[in-house]
PDB file of C-alpha atoms in Angstrom:
ATOM      1  CA  MET A  23      15.302  47.198 -29.294  1.00  0.00           C
ATOM      2  CA  ARG A  24      12.339  49.170 -28.947  1.00  0.00           C
ATOM      3  CA  GLN A  25       9.384  47.543 -27.602  1.00  0.00           C
ATOM      4  CA  LYS A  26       6.749  47.006 -29.658  1.00  0.00           C
ATOM      5  CA  ILE A  27       3.276  48.149 -28.440  1.00  0.00           C
ATOM      6  CA  GLY A  28      -0.158  46.785 -29.595  1.00  0.00           C
ATOM      7  CA  VAL A  29      -3.568  47.778 -29.232  1.00  0.00           C
ATOM      8  CA  ALA A  30      -6.439  44.999 -29.030  1.00  0.00           C
ATOM      9  CA  LEU A  31      -9.981  47.137 -29.258  1.00  0.00           C
ATOM     10  CA  GLY A  32     -12.804  44.679 -28.276  1.00  0.00           C
ATOM     11  CA  SER A  33     -16.295  44.388 -29.040  1.00  0.00           C
ATOM     12  CA  GLY A  34     -19.312  45.829 -27.392  1.00  0.00           C
ATOM     13  CA  ALA A  35     -21.523  47.093 -30.604  1.00  0.00           C
ATOM     14  CA  ALA A  36     -22.447  50.660 -29.850  1.00  0.00           C
ATOM     15  CA  ARG A  37     -20.054  51.012 -26.625  1.00  0.00           C
ATOM     16  CA  GLY A  38     -17.362  50.864 -28.907  1.00  0.00           C
ATOM     17  CA  TRP A  39     -17.161  54.152 -29.862  1.00  0.00           C
ATOM     18  CA  ALA A  40     -15.208  54.202 -26.911  1.00  0.00           C
ATOM     19  CA  HIS A  41     -12.132  53.057 -28.597  1.00  0.00           C
ATOM     20  CA  ILE A  42     -11.902  56.215 -30.016  1.00  0.00           C
ATOM     21  CA  GLY A  43     -11.400  58.118 -26.614  1.00  0.00           C
ATOM     22  CA  VAL A  44      -9.098  55.509 -25.961  1.00  0.00           C
ATOM     23  CA  LEU A  45      -6.958  56.143 -29.201  1.00  0.00           C
ATOM     24  CA  GLU A  46      -7.207  59.799 -29.077  1.00  0.00           C
ATOM     25  CA  SER A  47      -5.895  59.629 -24.915  1.00  0.00           C
ATOM     26  CA  LEU A  48      -3.281  57.117 -25.698  1.00  0.00           C
ATOM     27  CA  ALA A  49      -1.846  59.654 -28.590  1.00  0.00           C
ATOM     28  CA  LYS A  50      -1.766  62.622 -26.014  1.00  0.00           C
ATOM     29  CA  LEU A  51       0.641  60.189 -24.073  1.00  0.00           C
ATOM     30  CA  GLU A  52       2.765  60.061 -27.392  1.00  0.00           C
ATOM     31  CA  ILE A  53       2.124  56.507 -27.394  1.00  0.00           C
ATOM     32  CA  VAL A  54       1.717  55.385 -30.858  1.00  0.00           C
ATOM     33  CA  PRO A  55       0.814  51.644 -31.656  1.00  0.00           C
ATOM     34  CA  ASP A  56       2.725  49.028 -33.873  1.00  0.00           C
ATOM     35  CA  VAL A  57       0.267  46.824 -34.017  1.00  0.00           C
ATOM     36  CA  VAL A  58      -3.844  47.633 -33.912  1.00  0.00           C
ATOM     37  CA  THR A  59      -6.290  44.428 -33.606  1.00  0.00           C
ATOM     38  CA  GLY A  60     -10.183  44.664 -32.991  1.00  0.00           C
ATOM     39  CA  THR A  61     -12.859  42.217 -33.319  1.00  0.00           C
ATOM     40  CA  SER A  62     -16.269  43.498 -34.171  1.00  0.00           C
ATOM     41  CA  ILE A  63     -16.818  47.523 -33.356  1.00  0.00           C
ATOM     42  CA  GLY A  64     -13.452  47.197 -32.870  1.00  0.00           C
ATOM     43  CA  ALA A  65     -12.155  46.289 -35.670  1.00  0.00           C
ATOM     44  CA  LEU A  66     -13.973  48.831 -37.613  1.00  0.00           C
ATOM     45  CA  VAL A  67     -12.560  51.870 -35.271  1.00  0.00           C
ATOM     46  CA  GLY A  68      -9.040  50.051 -35.779  1.00  0.00           C
ATOM     47  CA  ALA A  69      -9.617  50.239 -39.510  1.00  0.00           C
ATOM     48  CA  ALA A  70     -10.110  54.127 -39.511  1.00  0.00           C
ATOM     49  CA  PHE A  71      -6.951  54.744 -37.046  1.00  0.00           C
ATOM     50  CA  VAL A  72      -4.709  52.896 -39.713  1.00  0.00           C
ATOM     51  CA  THR A  73      -6.308  54.410 -42.723  1.00  0.00           C
ATOM     52  CA  GLY A  74      -5.622  57.914 -40.963  1.00  0.00           C
ATOM     53  CA  ARG A  75      -9.487  58.471 -40.841  1.00  0.00           C
ATOM     54  CA  LEU A  76     -10.090  57.719 -37.004  1.00  0.00           C
ATOM     55  CA  ALA A  77     -10.648  61.892 -36.882  1.00  0.00           C
ATOM     56  CA  ALA A  78     -13.282  61.606 -39.825  1.00  0.00           C
ATOM     57  CA  LEU A  79     -15.058  58.416 -38.352  1.00  0.00           C
ATOM     58  CA  LYS A  80     -15.433  60.659 -34.778  1.00  0.00           C
ATOM     59  CA  ALA A  81     -16.751  63.817 -36.696  1.00  0.00           C
ATOM     60  CA  ARG A  82     -19.262  61.688 -38.331  1.00  0.00           C
ATOM     61  CA  MET A  83     -20.516  59.905 -35.074  1.00  0.00           C
ATOM     62  CA  GLU A  84     -20.737  62.780 -33.155  1.00  0.00           C
ATOM     63  CA  ASN A  85     -23.339  63.848 -35.502  1.00  0.00           C
ATOM     64  CA  PHE A  86     -24.995  60.687 -35.498  1.00  0.00           C
ATOM     65  CA  SER A  87     -28.861  60.595 -34.537  1.00  0.00           C
ATOM     66  CA  LYS A  88     -31.610  58.069 -33.770  1.00  0.00           C
ATOM     67  CA  ALA A  89     -32.842  58.568 -36.959  1.00  0.00           C
ATOM     68  CA  ASN A  90     -29.123  57.425 -39.239  1.00  0.00           C
ATOM     69  CA  VAL A  91     -29.118  54.804 -36.501  1.00  0.00           C
ATOM     70  CA  ALA A  92     -33.014  53.564 -37.952  1.00  0.00           C
ATOM     71  CA  GLY A  93     -31.642  54.463 -41.425  1.00  0.00           C
ATOM     72  CA  MET A  94     -29.122  51.436 -41.731  1.00  0.00           C
ATOM     73  CA  LEU A  95     -31.882  48.697 -40.750  1.00  0.00           C
ATOM     74  CA  ASP A  96     -33.646  46.951 -43.422  1.00  0.00           C
ATOM     75  CA  LEU A  97     -36.315  44.984 -43.660  1.00  0.00           C
ATOM     76  CA  ARG A  98     -34.602  42.306 -45.541  1.00  0.00           C
ATOM     77  CA  LEU A  99     -34.194  39.611 -43.125  1.00  0.00           C
ATOM     78  CA  ALA A 100     -33.139  37.026 -46.248  1.00  0.00           C
ATOM     79  CA  THR A 101     -30.049  38.316 -45.810  1.00  0.00           C
ATOM     80  CA  GLY A 102     -29.268  37.081 -42.441  1.00  0.00           C
ATOM     81  CA  GLY A 103     -29.741  40.361 -40.167  1.00  0.00           C
ATOM     82  CA  LEU A 104     -31.229  43.457 -39.939  1.00  0.00           C
ATOM     83  CA  ILE A 105     -28.582  45.348 -41.232  1.00  0.00           C
ATOM     84  CA  GLU A 106     -27.565  44.780 -44.600  1.00  0.00           C
ATOM     85  CA  GLY A 107     -24.230  44.464 -45.885  1.00  0.00           C
ATOM     86  CA  ARG A 108     -23.821  46.692 -48.149  1.00  0.00           C
ATOM     87  CA  ARG A 109     -24.660  50.027 -46.016  1.00  0.00           C
ATOM     88  CA  ILE A 110     -21.879  49.194 -43.949  1.00  0.00           C
ATOM     89  CA  GLU A 111     -19.549  49.307 -47.218  1.00  0.00           C
ATOM     90  CA  ASN A 112     -21.067  52.155 -48.561  1.00  0.00           C
ATOM     91  CA  PHE A 113     -20.339  53.764 -44.719  1.00  0.00           C
ATOM     92  CA  LEU A 114     -16.983  52.995 -44.889  1.00  0.00           C
ATOM     93  CA  ASP A 115     -16.395  54.130 -48.311  1.00  0.00           C
ATOM     94  CA  SER A 116     -17.965  57.603 -47.601  1.00  0.00           C
ATOM     95  CA  LEU A 117     -15.287  57.456 -44.365  1.00  0.00           C
ATOM     96  CA  GLN A 118     -12.540  56.527 -46.870  1.00  0.00           C
ATOM     97  CA  ILE A 119     -11.541  53.641 -44.497  1.00  0.00           C
ATOM     98  CA  GLN A 120     -10.154  51.621 -47.732  1.00  0.00           C
ATOM     99  CA  GLY A 121      -6.644  50.192 -48.899  1.00  0.00           C
ATOM    100  CA  THR A 122      -5.259  46.859 -48.392  1.00  0.00           C
ATOM    101  CA  ILE A 123      -4.366  45.898 -45.225  1.00  0.00           C
ATOM    102  CA  GLU A 124      -0.857  44.461 -46.125  1.00  0.00           C
ATOM    103  CA  ALA A 125       0.151  48.186 -46.866  1.00  0.00           C
ATOM    104  CA  PHE A 126      -0.673  49.596 -43.445  1.00  0.00           C
ATOM    105  CA  ALA A 127       1.378  50.633 -40.707  1.00  0.00           C
ATOM    106  CA  PRO A 128       0.900  49.936 -38.071  1.00  0.00           C
ATOM    107  CA  ARG A 129      -0.001  46.253 -38.873  1.00  0.00           C
ATOM    108  CA  TYR A 130      -3.818  45.787 -38.891  1.00  0.00           C
ATOM    109  CA  GLY A 131      -5.480  42.184 -37.767  1.00  0.00           C
ATOM    110  CA  ALA A 132      -9.363  41.731 -37.770  1.00  0.00           C
ATOM    111  CA  VAL A 133     -10.893  38.697 -35.963  1.00  0.00           C
ATOM    112  CA  ALA A 134     -14.497  36.986 -37.270  1.00  0.00           C
ATOM    113  CA  THR A 135     -15.570  33.741 -36.985  1.00  0.00           C
ATOM    114  CA  HIS A 136     -16.441  30.912 -39.326  1.00  0.00           C
ATOM    115  CA  LEU A 137     -20.368  30.355 -39.383  1.00  0.00           C
ATOM    116  CA  ALA A 138     -20.444  26.947 -40.359  1.00  0.00           C
ATOM    117  CA  SER A 139     -17.502  25.192 -37.886  1.00  0.00           C
ATOM    118  CA  GLY A 140     -17.249  28.488 -35.023  1.00  0.00           C
ATOM    119  CA  ARG A 141     -12.946  28.701 -36.033  1.00  0.00           C
ATOM    120  CA  GLU A 142     -11.889  32.050 -34.886  1.00  0.00           C
ATOM    121  CA  ILE A 143     -10.587  33.502 -38.313  1.00  0.00           C
ATOM    122  CA  TRP A 144      -7.354  36.117 -38.456  1.00  0.00           C
ATOM    123  CA  LEU A 145      -8.501  38.604 -41.300  1.00  0.00           C
ATOM    124  CA  GLN A 146      -4.386  40.231 -42.151  1.00  0.00           C
ATOM    125  CA  GLU A 147      -4.524  40.539 -45.449  1.00  0.00           C
ATOM    126  CA  GLY A 148      -6.494  41.690 -48.540  1.00  0.00           C
ATOM    127  CA  PRO A 149      -9.112  44.627 -48.465  1.00  0.00           C
ATOM    128  CA  VAL A 150      -9.536  46.245 -45.063  1.00  0.00           C
ATOM    129  CA  GLY A 151     -13.419  46.944 -45.309  1.00  0.00           C
ATOM    130  CA  ARG A 152     -14.087  43.554 -46.366  1.00  0.00           C
ATOM    131  CA  ALA A 153     -12.283  42.544 -43.256  1.00  0.00           C
ATOM    132  CA  VAL A 154     -14.267  44.916 -41.111  1.00  0.00           C
ATOM    133  CA  ARG A 155     -17.827  43.964 -42.574  1.00  0.00           C
ATOM    134  CA  ALA A 156     -16.335  40.221 -41.522  1.00  0.00           C
ATOM    135  CA  SER A 157     -15.752  40.765 -38.017  1.00  0.00           C
ATOM    136  CA  ILE A 158     -18.892  43.315 -37.283  1.00  0.00           C
ATOM    137  CA  GLY A 159     -21.587  40.674 -38.336  1.00  0.00           C
ATOM    138  CA  MET A 160     -23.588  40.441 -34.972  1.00  0.00           C
ATOM    139  CA  PRO A 161     -25.425  37.564 -35.247  1.00  0.00           C
ATOM    140  CA  GLY A 162     -29.313  38.292 -36.105  1.00  0.00           C
ATOM    141  CA  VAL A 163     -28.358  41.940 -36.064  1.00  0.00           C
ATOM    142  CA  PHE A 164     -25.500  42.175 -39.202  1.00  0.00           C
ATOM    143  CA  SER A 165     -25.770  40.293 -42.208  1.00  0.00           C
ATOM    144  CA  PRO A 166     -23.254  37.679 -42.423  1.00  0.00           C
ATOM    145  CA  THR A 167     -20.175  38.109 -45.070  1.00  0.00           C
ATOM    146  CA  TRP A 168     -18.946  35.683 -47.640  1.00  0.00           C
ATOM    147  CA  HIS A 169     -15.167  35.478 -48.201  1.00  0.00           C
ATOM    148  CA  ASP A 170     -13.967  33.998 -50.614  1.00  0.00           C
ATOM    149  CA  GLU A 171     -11.304  31.952 -48.602  1.00  0.00           C
ATOM    150  CA  HIS A 172     -13.281  30.891 -46.172  1.00  0.00           C
ATOM    151  CA  GLY A 173     -16.876  30.921 -46.504  1.00  0.00           C
ATOM    152  CA  TRP A 174     -19.281  32.517 -44.524  1.00  0.00           C
ATOM    153  CA  LEU A 175     -17.969  34.728 -41.867  1.00  0.00           C
ATOM    154  CA  VAL A 176     -19.940  36.304 -38.459  1.00  0.00           C
ATOM    155  CA  ASP A 177     -19.069  38.381 -35.881  1.00  0.00           C
ATOM    156  CA  GLY A 178     -15.547  37.844 -34.272  1.00  0.00           C
ATOM    157  CA  GLY A 179     -16.764  38.329 -31.129  1.00  0.00           C
ATOM    158  CA  LEU A 180     -18.639  34.801 -30.502  1.00  0.00           C
ATOM    159  CA  VAL A 181     -14.923  33.735 -30.382  1.00  0.00           C
ATOM    160  CA  ASN A 182     -12.404  36.270 -29.255  1.00  0.00           C
ATOM    161  CA  PRO A 183     -13.943  39.568 -27.882  1.00  0.00           C
ATOM    162  CA  VAL A 184     -10.761  41.203 -27.221  1.00  0.00           C
ATOM    163  CA  PRO A 185      -8.222  39.984 -29.647  1.00  0.00           C
ATOM    164  CA  VAL A 186      -4.893  40.108 -27.310  1.00  0.00           C
ATOM    165  CA  SER A 187      -3.807  36.565 -28.824  1.00  0.00           C
ATOM    166  CA  LEU A 188      -3.852  38.393 -32.694  1.00  0.00           C
ATOM    167  CA  ALA A 189      -1.945  41.653 -31.561  1.00  0.00           C
ATOM    168  CA  ARG A 190       1.102  39.329 -30.064  1.00  0.00           C
ATOM    169  CA  ALA A 191       1.177  37.310 -33.196  1.00  0.00           C
ATOM    170  CA  LEU A 192       1.365  40.287 -35.458  1.00  0.00           C
ATOM    171  CA  GLY A 193       4.242  41.051 -33.250  1.00  0.00           C
ATOM    172  CA  ALA A 194       3.182  43.382 -29.961  1.00  0.00           C
ATOM    173  CA  ASP A 195       5.416  42.846 -26.978  1.00  0.00           C
ATOM    174  CA  ILE A 196       3.038  44.537 -25.056  1.00  0.00           C
ATOM    175  CA  VAL A 197      -0.481  44.769 -25.340  1.00  0.00           C
ATOM    176  CA  ILE A 198      -2.965  47.173 -24.592  1.00  0.00           C
ATOM    177  CA  ALA A 199      -6.335  45.623 -24.562  1.00  0.00           C
ATOM    178  CA  VAL A 200      -9.774  47.548 -24.391  1.00  0.00           C
ATOM    179  CA  ASP A 201     -13.108  45.647 -22.963  1.00  0.00           C
ATOM    180  CA  MET A 202     -15.799  46.932 -23.518  1.00  0.00           C
ATOM    181  CA  ASN A 203     -18.013  44.308 -21.595  1.00  0.00           C
ATOM    182  CA  ALA A 204     -16.920  44.846 -18.244  1.00  0.00           C
ATOM    183  CA  ASP A 205     -19.825  45.621 -15.554  1.00  0.00           C
ATOM    184  CA  LEU A 206     -22.747  44.827 -17.988  1.00  0.00           C
ATOM    185  CA  LEU A 207     -24.072  41.866 -16.230  1.00  0.00           C
ATOM    186  CA  GLY A 208     -26.350  42.724 -13.153  1.00  0.00           C
ATOM    187  CA  ARG A 209     -27.573  46.022 -14.602  1.00  0.00           C
ATOM    188  CA  ARG A 210     -31.657  46.431 -14.380  1.00  0.00           C
ATOM    189  CA  PHE A 211     -34.141  45.852 -17.021  1.00  0.00           C
ATOM    190  CA  LEU A 212     -34.901  49.446 -18.254  1.00  0.00           C
ATOM    191  CA  GLU A 213     -38.376  50.427 -17.421  1.00  0.00           C
ATOM    192  CA  SER A 214     -39.527  52.762 -19.468  1.00  0.00           C
ATOM    193  CA  GLY A 215     -39.518  55.080 -22.651  1.00  0.00           C
ATOM    194  CA  ASP A 216     -36.264  55.391 -24.429  1.00  0.00           C
ATOM    195  CA  ASP A 217     -35.411  52.009 -25.269  1.00  0.00           C
ATOM    196  CA  VAL A 218     -38.513  51.046 -25.973  1.00  0.00           C
ATOM    197  CA  GLU A 219     -38.854  53.976 -27.735  1.00  0.00           C
ATOM    198  CA  ARG A 220     -35.731  52.982 -30.084  1.00  0.00           C
ATOM    199  CA  ASP A 221     -36.881  49.497 -30.882  1.00  0.00           C
ATOM    200  CA  LEU A 222     -40.214  50.709 -32.115  1.00  0.00           C
ATOM    201  CA  SER A 223     -38.813  53.333 -34.287  1.00  0.00           C
ATOM    202  CA  ALA A 224     -36.657  50.970 -35.691  1.00  0.00           C
ATOM    203  CA  LYS A 225     -39.109  48.566 -36.272  1.00  0.00           C
ATOM    204  CA  VAL A 226     -40.930  51.145 -38.521  1.00  0.00           C
ATOM    205  CA  ALA A 227     -38.132  52.011 -39.976  1.00  0.00           C
ATOM    206  CA  LEU A 228     -37.852  48.277 -41.068  1.00  0.00           C
ATOM    207  CA  GLY A 229     -41.453  48.321 -42.418  1.00  0.00           C
ATOM    208  CA  ALA A 230     -40.048  51.229 -44.680  1.00  0.00           C
ATOM    209  CA  GLN A 231     -40.607  49.033 -47.503  1.00  0.00           C
ATOM    210  CA  ALA A 232     -43.458  46.828 -46.583  1.00  0.00           C
ATOM    211  CA  PRO A 233     -46.894  47.223 -48.198  1.00  0.00           C
ATOM    212  CA  GLN A 234     -49.532  49.367 -45.831  1.00  0.00           C
ATOM    213  CA  TRP A 235     -51.204  46.448 -45.273  1.00  0.00           C
ATOM    214  CA  LEU A 236     -48.404  44.515 -44.066  1.00  0.00           C
ATOM    215  CA  LYS A 237     -47.598  47.347 -41.455  1.00  0.00           C
ATOM    216  CA  ASP A 238     -51.056  47.782 -40.300  1.00  0.00           C
ATOM    217  CA  ALA A 239     -51.412  43.957 -39.642  1.00  0.00           C
ATOM    218  CA  LEU A 240     -47.635  44.174 -38.179  1.00  0.00           C
ATOM    219  CA  ASP A 241     -48.242  47.415 -35.409  1.00  0.00           C
ATOM    220  CA  PRO A 242     -50.187  45.751 -32.747  1.00  0.00           C
ATOM    221  CA  VAL A 243     -48.066  42.588 -32.915  1.00  0.00           C
ATOM    222  CA  LEU A 244     -44.981  44.729 -32.690  1.00  0.00           C
ATOM    223  CA  ALA A 245     -46.192  46.679 -29.514  1.00  0.00           C
ATOM    224  CA  ARG A 246     -46.845  43.379 -27.368  1.00  0.00           C
ATOM    225  CA  VAL A 247     -43.435  41.859 -28.628  1.00  0.00           C
ATOM    226  CA  LEU A 248     -41.304  45.126 -27.929  1.00  0.00           C
ATOM    227  CA  GLN A 249     -43.017  46.341 -24.651  1.00  0.00           C
ATOM    228  CA  PRO A 250     -41.854  44.619 -21.436  1.00  0.00           C
ATOM    229  CA  GLY A 251     -44.797  43.095 -19.386  1.00  0.00           C
ATOM    230  CA  PRO A 252     -45.345  43.841 -15.903  1.00  0.00           C
ATOM    231  CA  THR A 253     -43.086  40.941 -14.980  1.00  0.00           C
ATOM    232  CA  PHE A 254     -41.556  40.342 -17.890  1.00  0.00           C
ATOM    233  CA  PRO A 255     -38.647  41.728 -19.308  1.00  0.00           C
ATOM    234  CA  SER A 256     -39.685  42.535 -23.747  1.00  0.00           C
ATOM    235  CA  LEU A 257     -37.941  40.549 -26.345  1.00  0.00           C
ATOM    236  CA  PHE A 258     -35.210  43.229 -26.880  1.00  0.00           C
ATOM    237  CA  GLU A 259     -34.413  43.238 -23.192  1.00  0.00           C
ATOM    238  CA  VAL A 260     -33.729  39.302 -23.225  1.00  0.00           C
ATOM    239  CA  LEU A 261     -32.065  39.561 -26.529  1.00  0.00           C
ATOM    240  CA  ALA A 262     -29.471  42.253 -25.222  1.00  0.00           C
ATOM    241  CA  ASN A 263     -28.608  40.817 -22.267  1.00  0.00           C
ATOM    242  CA  THR A 264     -28.255  37.484 -23.511  1.00  0.00           C
ATOM    243  CA  LEU A 265     -25.912  38.925 -25.421  1.00  0.00           C
ATOM    244  CA  ASN A 266     -24.216  40.767 -22.645  1.00  0.00           C
ATOM    245  CA  ILE A 267     -23.850  37.236 -20.629  1.00  0.00           C
ATOM    246  CA  MET A 268     -22.551  35.507 -23.627  1.00  0.00           C
ATOM    247  CA  GLN A 269     -19.888  38.541 -24.617  1.00  0.00           C
ATOM    248  CA  ASP A 270     -18.708  38.662 -21.005  1.00  0.00           C
ATOM    249  CA  ARG A 271     -18.207  34.801 -20.168  1.00  0.00           C
ATOM    250  CA  ILE A 272     -16.273  34.492 -23.653  1.00  0.00           C
ATOM    251  CA  THR A 273     -14.160  37.986 -22.389  1.00  0.00           C
ATOM    252  CA  ARG A 274     -13.699  36.435 -18.986  1.00  0.00           C
ATOM    253  CA  THR A 275     -12.355  32.819 -20.524  1.00  0.00           C
ATOM    254  CA  ARG A 276     -10.033  34.701 -23.458  1.00  0.00           C
ATOM    255  CA  LEU A 277      -8.054  37.234 -21.307  1.00  0.00           C
ATOM    256  CA  ALA A 278      -7.420  34.506 -18.609  1.00  0.00           C
ATOM    257  CA  GLY A 279      -5.740  32.663 -20.953  1.00  0.00           C
ATOM    258  CA  ASP A 280      -4.093  35.689 -22.932  1.00  0.00           C
ATOM    259  CA  PRO A 281      -3.906  38.273 -20.600  1.00  0.00           C
ATOM    260  CA  PRO A 282      -2.999  42.036 -21.389  1.00  0.00           C
ATOM    261  CA  ASP A 283       0.003  43.922 -20.397  1.00  0.00           C
ATOM    262  CA  ILE A 284      -2.833  46.640 -20.007  1.00  0.00           C
ATOM    263  CA  LEU A 285      -6.233  46.042 -19.602  1.00  0.00           C
ATOM    264  CA  LEU A 286      -8.667  49.293 -19.972  1.00  0.00           C
ATOM    265  CA  ARG A 287     -12.452  48.740 -18.903  1.00  0.00           C
ATOM    266  CA  PRO A 288     -14.524  52.065 -19.728  1.00  0.00           C
ATOM    267  CA  ARG A 289     -17.901  51.984 -17.685  1.00  0.00           C
ATOM    268  CA  LEU A 290     -20.214  51.741 -20.086  1.00  0.00           C
ATOM    269  CA  ALA A 291     -23.182  49.729 -18.339  1.00  0.00           C
ATOM    270  CA  GLN A 292     -25.822  52.024 -19.620  1.00  0.00           C
ATOM    271  CA  PHE A 293     -25.439  51.811 -23.623  1.00  0.00           C
ATOM    272  CA  SER A 294     -27.501  49.948 -25.165  1.00  0.00           C
ATOM    273  CA  TRP A 295     -25.885  47.539 -28.216  1.00  0.00           C
ATOM    274  CA  LEU A 296     -28.050  49.859 -30.222  1.00  0.00           C
ATOM    275  CA  ASP A 297     -26.988  53.576 -28.903  1.00  0.00           C
ATOM    276  CA  PHE A 298     -24.629  54.278 -31.853  1.00  0.00           C
ATOM    277  CA  HIS A 299     -26.007  57.884 -31.644  1.00  0.00           C
ATOM    278  CA  ARG A 300     -24.346  58.080 -28.002  1.00  0.00           C
ATOM    279  CA  ALA A 301     -21.279  58.491 -29.351  1.00  0.00           C
ATOM    280  CA  LYS A 302     -20.150  61.721 -27.903  1.00  0.00           C
ATOM    281  CA  GLU A 303     -20.670  60.037 -24.080  1.00  0.00           C
ATOM    282  CA  ALA A 304     -18.926  56.928 -24.872  1.00  0.00           C
ATOM    283  CA  ILE A 305     -15.729  58.709 -26.497  1.00  0.00           C
ATOM    284  CA  ALA A 306     -15.551  60.741 -23.284  1.00  0.00           C
ATOM    285  CA  GLU A 307     -15.695  57.865 -21.022  1.00  0.00           C
ATOM    286  CA  GLY A 308     -12.682  55.850 -23.108  1.00  0.00           C
ATOM    287  CA  ALA A 309     -10.875  59.378 -22.750  1.00  0.00           C
ATOM    288  CA  THR A 310     -11.652  59.075 -19.022  1.00  0.00           C
ATOM    289  CA  CYS A 311     -10.602  55.533 -18.695  1.00  0.00           C
ATOM    290  CA  VAL A 312      -7.087  56.318 -20.243  1.00  0.00           C
ATOM    291  CA  GLU A 313      -6.907  59.372 -17.932  1.00  0.00           C
ATOM    292  CA  HIS A 314      -7.645  56.962 -15.232  1.00  0.00           C
ATOM    293  CA  ALA A 315      -5.070  54.578 -16.117  1.00  0.00           C
ATOM    294  CA  GLU A 316      -1.685  56.690 -17.089  1.00  0.00           C
ATOM    295  CA  ALA A 317       0.041  55.799 -14.429  1.00  0.00           C
ATOM    296  CA  ALA A 318       0.067  51.923 -14.924  1.00  0.00           C
ATOM    297  CA  ILE A 319       0.400  52.476 -18.672  1.00  0.00           C
ATOM    298  CA  ARG A 320       3.412  54.232 -18.259  1.00  0.00           C
ATOM    299  CA  HIS A 321       4.705  51.836 -15.340  1.00  0.00           C
ATOM    300  CA  ALA A 322       4.075  49.095 -18.140  1.00  0.00           C
ATOM    301  CA  LEU A 323       5.702  50.835 -21.068  1.00  0.00           C
ATOM    302  CA  ARG A 324       9.303  51.575 -18.943  1.00  0.00           C
ATOM    303  CA  PRO A 325      11.935  51.025 -20.756  1.00  0.00           C
TER     304      PRO A 325
END
């Protein structure tokens, strides 16, 4: 009997566009997964793959700009995040990433985290868009998702950043895992320019619906908060690197307990978690990672 192949696509925010390059390169090697699991951005790319919309997602993201990124943000922090859920749902619908999970081949599953208890939730049925929305609920960035069966759900990367265990549970005999959080620790704090500019532009977008008097009052405060001081990193640098540390430690622990047969680690240390406009670079790195690992992949898949 032929062994079933699974791919476990890990979390990593904007770094996750590398999953597109990974899946495309595996296809060139005539490796077609029977099981696709994903956490956070991995859940989104995995959903695009099983619905046959990976090419559409790639085309959209390769033309995504900083202005598009800012346009996804919303000031309504009462929803629990900077990016409101409806905008993500509309984004998925516009790409026709739709359908019922049970109907898909290959099999598909996404990981989310139960907000109240911290339990790991495996989403294996129902609308795929709802599963993706739940899985990508990065705390403070994406708003949490209400699920009728489970309650409030947030990002699956909090509990299982690279869902090897779910891939095996769905029947995979051989698992190719993709870790987007490798070599993030130890990166230098950015000293100037691009990240500060991006953070400021995002905050301007956040204030687009605010009255002018509030914008005027907040501008000097935001400038002080967002820019690093002479000896201190900025607020966003602290937040991003804190998330990197958390993801790295959780990933190491889970992969030690659930080791894959092949572990791919694209080199994405220079990507911020908001660099969604850099999809071309991330996709290329994902493809390069598979090319470098081709011999190991073919060895693992030998009959």
